[in-house]
């Protein structure tokens, strides 16, 4: 199946779009996630955005807030996107965020002619279809490369070292489904029994027979239910319950009545 069809087979509802970014400010052909590394955003002197590798060294626009006023500051120090973010957070508020075209224009006015400057928009291209936040990656050398600019899904090569590669989501491969492990919950119940003098409650055969009866009573409720005896420190399951003073008094009164 294709990646989308496989996801639909494994779960009832699928809402997985591994690379979706829309903007009215994107430069022509942008974003293109070139070589699968376009995770951070630059703005040019025309106010247009481009997605590039976060490791490029560029100037930065920081966001500063003074009371109700939001201002933008150009930092003339080439840095990677991560370095720029740390610098802006340490010295101002953060990397520049653009909420509307007016703010985009303010930032554009600060960009040197022909320049490209970091803003705060970034993305993690790869997300798990179940929404989990695992950061584990196992890419094959040279992957992901977004070959043909249309590889937005991931395969694992089990003929090699089980490493990953990005592929077009419309290609057909076998797929692997999973279901979460059932929730495990431990509950303790106290069982009170009355026995005849001839029954040994510590006899393994007696305990096994009682356990079998309990399991039969629970049959059909949940196939994952397991029932076992909890042994005391002395290896015994049952112990004689001590009677309270009121119970002893009641017993003596009943005995007296019987004698009368």
Tab-separated table of C-alpha atoms in Angstrom:
chain	number	residue	atom	x	y	z
A	1	UNK	CA	0.000	0.000	0.000
A	2	UNK	CA	0.949	3.651	-0.205
A	3	UNK	CA	1.919	5.389	3.060
A	4	UNK	CA	-1.492	7.055	3.356
A	5	UNK	CA	-3.379	3.829	2.656
A	6	UNK	CA	-1.219	1.951	5.148
A	7	UNK	CA	-1.903	4.551	7.818
A	8	UNK	CA	-5.623	4.265	7.174
A	9	UNK	CA	-5.429	0.504	7.504
A	10	UNK	CA	-3.619	0.689	10.839
A	11	UNK	CA	-5.875	3.260	12.466
A	12	UNK	CA	-9.419	4.469	12.111
A	13	UNK	CA	-8.602	8.137	11.661
A	14	UNK	CA	-5.485	9.439	9.940
A	15	UNK	CA	-4.374	13.043	10.239
A	16	UNK	CA	-0.709	12.800	9.306
A	17	UNK	CA	0.824	15.375	7.007
A	18	UNK	CA	4.562	15.136	7.472
A	19	UNK	CA	5.384	18.390	5.704
A	20	UNK	CA	2.776	21.114	5.602
A	21	UNK	CA	3.672	24.774	5.730
A	22	UNK	CA	1.694	27.566	4.101
A	23	UNK	CA	2.617	31.206	3.943
A	24	UNK	CA	1.724	34.297	1.962
A	25	UNK	CA	5.364	35.412	2.294
A	26	UNK	CA	7.173	32.479	0.683
A	27	UNK	CA	9.588	33.199	-2.146
A	28	UNK	CA	8.782	31.487	-5.498
A	29	UNK	CA	9.207	27.720	-5.122
A	30	UNK	CA	9.412	28.014	-1.344
A	31	UNK	CA	9.366	26.141	0.919
A	32	UNK	CA	11.117	23.294	-0.945
A	33	UNK	CA	12.897	21.476	1.915
A	34	UNK	CA	15.999	21.070	-0.245
A	35	UNK	CA	17.768	17.773	0.500
A	36	UNK	CA	15.335	17.311	3.370
A	37	UNK	CA	17.198	19.863	5.482
A	38	UNK	CA	15.089	23.009	5.103
A	39	UNK	CA	13.964	23.234	8.721
A	40	UNK	CA	14.671	26.914	9.500
A	41	UNK	CA	13.577	30.171	7.885
A	42	UNK	CA	15.347	33.183	6.409
A	43	UNK	CA	13.738	36.427	5.248
A	44	UNK	CA	15.217	38.401	2.335
A	45	UNK	CA	15.252	42.138	1.579
A	46	UNK	CA	11.989	41.707	-0.362
A	47	UNK	CA	10.229	40.315	2.708
A	48	UNK	CA	10.053	36.809	1.251
A	49	UNK	CA	10.799	33.666	3.237
A	50	UNK	CA	13.039	30.712	2.385
A	51	UNK	CA	13.487	27.395	4.190
A	52	UNK	CA	17.136	26.369	4.564
A	53	UNK	CA	19.380	24.228	6.723
A	54	UNK	CA	19.522	25.488	10.302
A	55	UNK	CA	23.323	25.141	10.169
A	56	UNK	CA	23.828	28.031	7.758
A	57	UNK	CA	25.549	31.068	9.256
A	58	UNK	CA	23.444	34.217	8.818
A	59	UNK	CA	22.552	37.544	10.413
A	60	UNK	CA	19.607	37.600	12.799
A	61	UNK	CA	16.483	39.588	13.639
A	62	UNK	CA	15.585	39.525	17.349
A	63	UNK	CA	12.235	40.409	18.890
A	64	UNK	CA	12.191	42.917	21.735
A	65	UNK	CA	9.223	43.918	23.890
A	66	UNK	CA	9.130	47.151	25.873
A	67	UNK	CA	5.746	47.554	27.542
A	68	UNK	CA	3.018	47.369	24.866
A	69	UNK	CA	5.491	47.977	22.023
A	70	UNK	CA	7.052	45.229	19.906
A	71	UNK	CA	10.287	46.116	18.144
A	72	UNK	CA	12.742	44.222	15.971
A	73	UNK	CA	16.521	44.432	16.174
A	74	UNK	CA	19.041	43.434	13.489
A	75	UNK	CA	22.047	41.565	14.889
A	76	UNK	CA	25.087	41.903	12.602
A	77	UNK	CA	26.734	38.709	13.816
A	78	UNK	CA	26.599	35.613	11.561
A	79	UNK	CA	25.187	32.664	13.524
A	80	UNK	CA	23.413	29.362	12.984
A	81	UNK	CA	19.673	29.358	13.691
A	82	UNK	CA	20.142	27.671	17.076
A	83	UNK	CA	22.892	30.108	18.058
A	84	UNK	CA	20.696	33.000	16.946
A	85	UNK	CA	17.798	31.742	19.041
A	86	UNK	CA	20.008	31.467	22.137
A	87	UNK	CA	21.470	34.935	21.537
A	88	UNK	CA	18.063	36.589	21.139
A	89	UNK	CA	16.669	34.879	24.234
A	90	UNK	CA	19.681	35.913	26.298
A	91	UNK	CA	19.746	39.548	25.171
A	92	UNK	CA	16.216	40.349	24.012
A	93	UNK	CA	12.981	38.321	24.038
A	94	UNK	CA	13.354	35.782	21.228
A	95	UNK	CA	13.954	35.366	17.521
A	96	UNK	CA	11.552	37.486	15.476
A	97	UNK	CA	8.021	36.121	15.068
A	98	UNK	CA	5.779	37.444	12.299
A	99	UNK	CA	2.075	37.713	13.124
A	100	UNK	CA	0.918	39.891	10.239
A	101	UNK	CA	2.064	41.675	7.097
A	102	UNK	CA	2.768	44.890	9.008
A	103	UNK	CA	5.333	43.114	11.179
A	104	UNK	CA	6.763	41.388	8.110
A	105	UNK	CA	7.292	44.836	6.577
A	106	UNK	CA	9.078	46.101	9.721
A	107	UNK	CA	11.467	43.155	9.575
A	108	UNK	CA	11.962	43.557	5.815
A	109	UNK	CA	13.043	47.170	6.347
A	110	UNK	CA	15.922	45.927	8.536
A	111	UNK	CA	17.303	43.372	6.077
A	112	UNK	CA	20.377	44.592	4.143
A	113	UNK	CA	20.039	44.692	0.348
A	114	UNK	CA	20.670	41.219	-1.042
A	115	UNK	CA	20.809	39.820	2.481
A	116	UNK	CA	19.134	36.854	4.138
A	117	UNK	CA	18.374	37.009	7.857
A	118	UNK	CA	17.093	34.468	10.403
A	119	UNK	CA	13.566	34.739	11.814
A	120	UNK	CA	11.986	32.487	14.436
A	121	UNK	CA	9.996	30.149	12.180
A	122	UNK	CA	11.247	26.550	12.224
A	123	UNK	CA	9.867	23.060	11.834
A	124	UNK	CA	10.628	19.449	12.549
A	125	UNK	CA	9.867	17.811	9.230
A	126	UNK	CA	9.445	14.304	10.597
A	127	UNK	CA	6.557	13.422	12.869
A	128	UNK	CA	5.183	10.056	13.950
A	129	UNK	CA	1.749	9.191	12.613
A	130	UNK	CA	0.376	8.516	16.117
A	131	UNK	CA	1.477	11.958	17.322
A	132	UNK	CA	4.117	10.618	19.723
A	133	UNK	CA	7.077	12.860	20.493
A	134	UNK	CA	9.920	10.344	20.134
A	135	UNK	CA	13.086	11.993	18.817
A	136	UNK	CA	14.760	8.694	17.882
A	137	UNK	CA	16.132	8.674	14.329
A	138	UNK	CA	17.972	5.911	12.427
A	139	UNK	CA	18.710	7.354	8.994
A	140	UNK	CA	20.848	5.566	6.427
A	141	UNK	CA	23.919	7.540	5.298
A	142	UNK	CA	22.815	10.290	2.911
A	143	UNK	CA	19.201	10.135	4.073
A	144	UNK	CA	16.851	11.932	4.171
A	145	UNK	CA	17.598	13.629	0.856
A	146	UNK	CA	14.118	14.547	-0.435
A	147	UNK	CA	15.070	13.284	-3.885
A	148	UNK	CA	12.785	14.816	-6.470
A	149	UNK	CA	11.432	17.177	-3.780
A	150	UNK	CA	8.543	14.810	-3.057
A	151	UNK	CA	9.828	12.386	-0.402
A	152	UNK	CA	7.757	13.073	2.698
A	153	UNK	CA	7.388	9.540	4.132
A	154	UNK	CA	9.812	7.050	5.668
A	155	UNK	CA	10.712	3.416	4.987
A	156	UNK	CA	12.954	1.029	6.933
A	157	UNK	CA	15.252	-1.232	4.895
A	158	UNK	CA	15.086	-4.636	6.593
A	159	UNK	CA	17.379	-6.146	3.952
A	160	UNK	CA	20.215	-3.930	5.118
A	161	UNK	CA	20.827	-2.574	8.618
A	162	UNK	CA	17.162	-1.673	9.198
A	163	UNK	CA	18.041	1.961	8.644
A	164	UNK	CA	15.634	4.539	7.310
A	165	UNK	CA	15.201	6.435	4.082
A	166	UNK	CA	12.682	9.001	2.860
A	167	UNK	CA	10.431	8.039	-0.051
A	168	UNK	CA	7.482	9.358	-2.031
A	169	UNK	CA	4.311	8.630	-0.037
A	170	UNK	CA	2.589	7.284	-3.166
A	171	UNK	CA	5.020	4.400	-3.595
A	172	UNK	CA	3.776	0.998	-2.456
A	173	UNK	CA	5.565	-1.016	0.235
A	174	UNK	CA	4.687	-3.525	2.919
A	175	UNK	CA	3.926	-1.842	6.229
A	176	UNK	CA	3.987	-2.506	9.960
A	177	UNK	CA	1.095	-1.765	12.320
A	178	UNK	CA	1.223	-1.671	16.086
A	179	UNK	CA	-1.196	-1.457	18.963
A	180	UNK	CA	-0.412	-0.147	22.443
A	181	UNK	CA	0.214	-2.663	25.189
A	182	UNK	CA	-2.818	-3.256	27.404
A	183	UNK	CA	-2.781	-1.221	30.568
A	184	UNK	CA	-1.562	-3.297	33.478
A	185	UNK	CA	-3.238	-2.765	36.822
A	186	UNK	CA	-2.658	-4.697	40.017
A	187	UNK	CA	-5.565	-5.095	42.419
A	188	UNK	CA	-5.499	-6.910	45.739
A	189	UNK	CA	-8.613	-8.521	47.176
A	190	UNK	CA	-9.054	-10.072	50.593
A	191	UNK	CA	-10.898	-13.396	50.514
A	192	UNK	CA	-12.669	-14.550	53.653
A	193	UNK	CA	-13.591	-18.245	53.838
A	194	UNK	CA	-15.055	-20.614	56.388
A	195	UNK	CA	-13.651	-24.109	56.374
A	196	UNK	CA	-14.411	-27.411	57.973
A	197	UNK	CA	-11.812	-28.871	60.284
A	198	UNK	CA	-10.858	-31.482	57.672
A	199	UNK	CA	-9.775	-28.976	54.978
A	200	UNK	CA	-6.177	-27.777	54.849
A	201	UNK	CA	-6.219	-24.356	53.200
A	202	UNK	CA	-2.463	-24.504	52.692
A	203	UNK	CA	-2.723	-27.666	50.623
A	204	UNK	CA	-1.541	-26.771	47.060
A	205	UNK	CA	-4.321	-28.893	45.541
A	206	UNK	CA	-6.965	-27.031	47.581
A	207	UNK	CA	-5.495	-23.645	46.639
A	208	UNK	CA	-5.369	-24.583	42.953
A	209	UNK	CA	-8.976	-25.772	42.997
A	210	UNK	CA	-10.143	-22.536	44.652
A	211	UNK	CA	-8.171	-20.465	42.130
A	212	UNK	CA	-9.728	-22.381	39.248
A	213	UNK	CA	-13.215	-21.662	40.615
A	214	UNK	CA	-12.429	-17.926	40.840
A	215	UNK	CA	-11.097	-17.868	37.264
A	216	UNK	CA	-14.247	-19.567	35.997
A	217	UNK	CA	-16.360	-16.892	37.699
A	218	UNK	CA	-14.331	-14.173	35.939
A	219	UNK	CA	-14.369	-15.868	32.547
A	220	UNK	CA	-15.650	-13.615	29.771
A	221	UNK	CA	-14.924	-10.322	31.549
A	222	UNK	CA	-11.459	-9.718	30.093
A	223	UNK	CA	-9.089	-12.197	28.490
A	224	UNK	CA	-6.098	-10.357	29.976
A	225	UNK	CA	-7.166	-10.851	33.605
A	226	UNK	CA	-4.752	-12.987	35.605
A	227	UNK	CA	-5.443	-14.251	39.127
A	228	UNK	CA	-2.888	-15.532	41.618
A	229	UNK	CA	-2.558	-16.032	45.352
A	230	UNK	CA	-0.477	-13.597	47.374
A	231	UNK	CA	1.649	-15.466	49.857
A	232	UNK	CA	2.447	-14.120	53.307
A	233	UNK	CA	6.037	-13.924	54.611
A	234	UNK	CA	5.601	-17.411	56.086
A	235	UNK	CA	4.667	-18.731	52.602
A	236	UNK	CA	1.051	-19.246	53.649
A	237	UNK	CA	-1.892	-17.803	51.729
A	238	UNK	CA	-4.542	-17.895	54.462
A	239	UNK	CA	-4.262	-17.039	58.113
A	240	UNK	CA	-6.706	-17.284	60.951
A	241	UNK	CA	-8.444	-13.993	61.543
A	242	UNK	CA	-8.372	-12.709	65.085
A	243	UNK	CA	-11.793	-11.974	66.510
A	244	UNK	CA	-12.547	-8.606	68.012
A	245	UNK	CA	-13.734	-8.247	71.621
A	246	UNK	CA	-17.305	-7.662	70.422
A	247	UNK	CA	-17.183	-10.842	68.341
A	248	UNK	CA	-15.821	-12.816	71.311
A	249	UNK	CA	-18.563	-11.417	73.531
A	250	UNK	CA	-21.246	-12.334	70.977
A	251	UNK	CA	-19.851	-15.847	70.711
A	252	UNK	CA	-19.894	-16.304	74.490
A	253	UNK	CA	-23.494	-15.066	74.657
A	254	UNK	CA	-24.563	-17.495	71.947
A	255	UNK	CA	-22.768	-20.318	73.739
A	256	UNK	CA	-24.546	-19.461	77.004
A	257	UNK	CA	-27.925	-19.444	75.246
A	258	UNK	CA	-27.225	-22.861	73.758
A	259	UNK	CA	-26.339	-24.279	77.172
A	260	UNK	CA	-29.562	-22.933	78.668
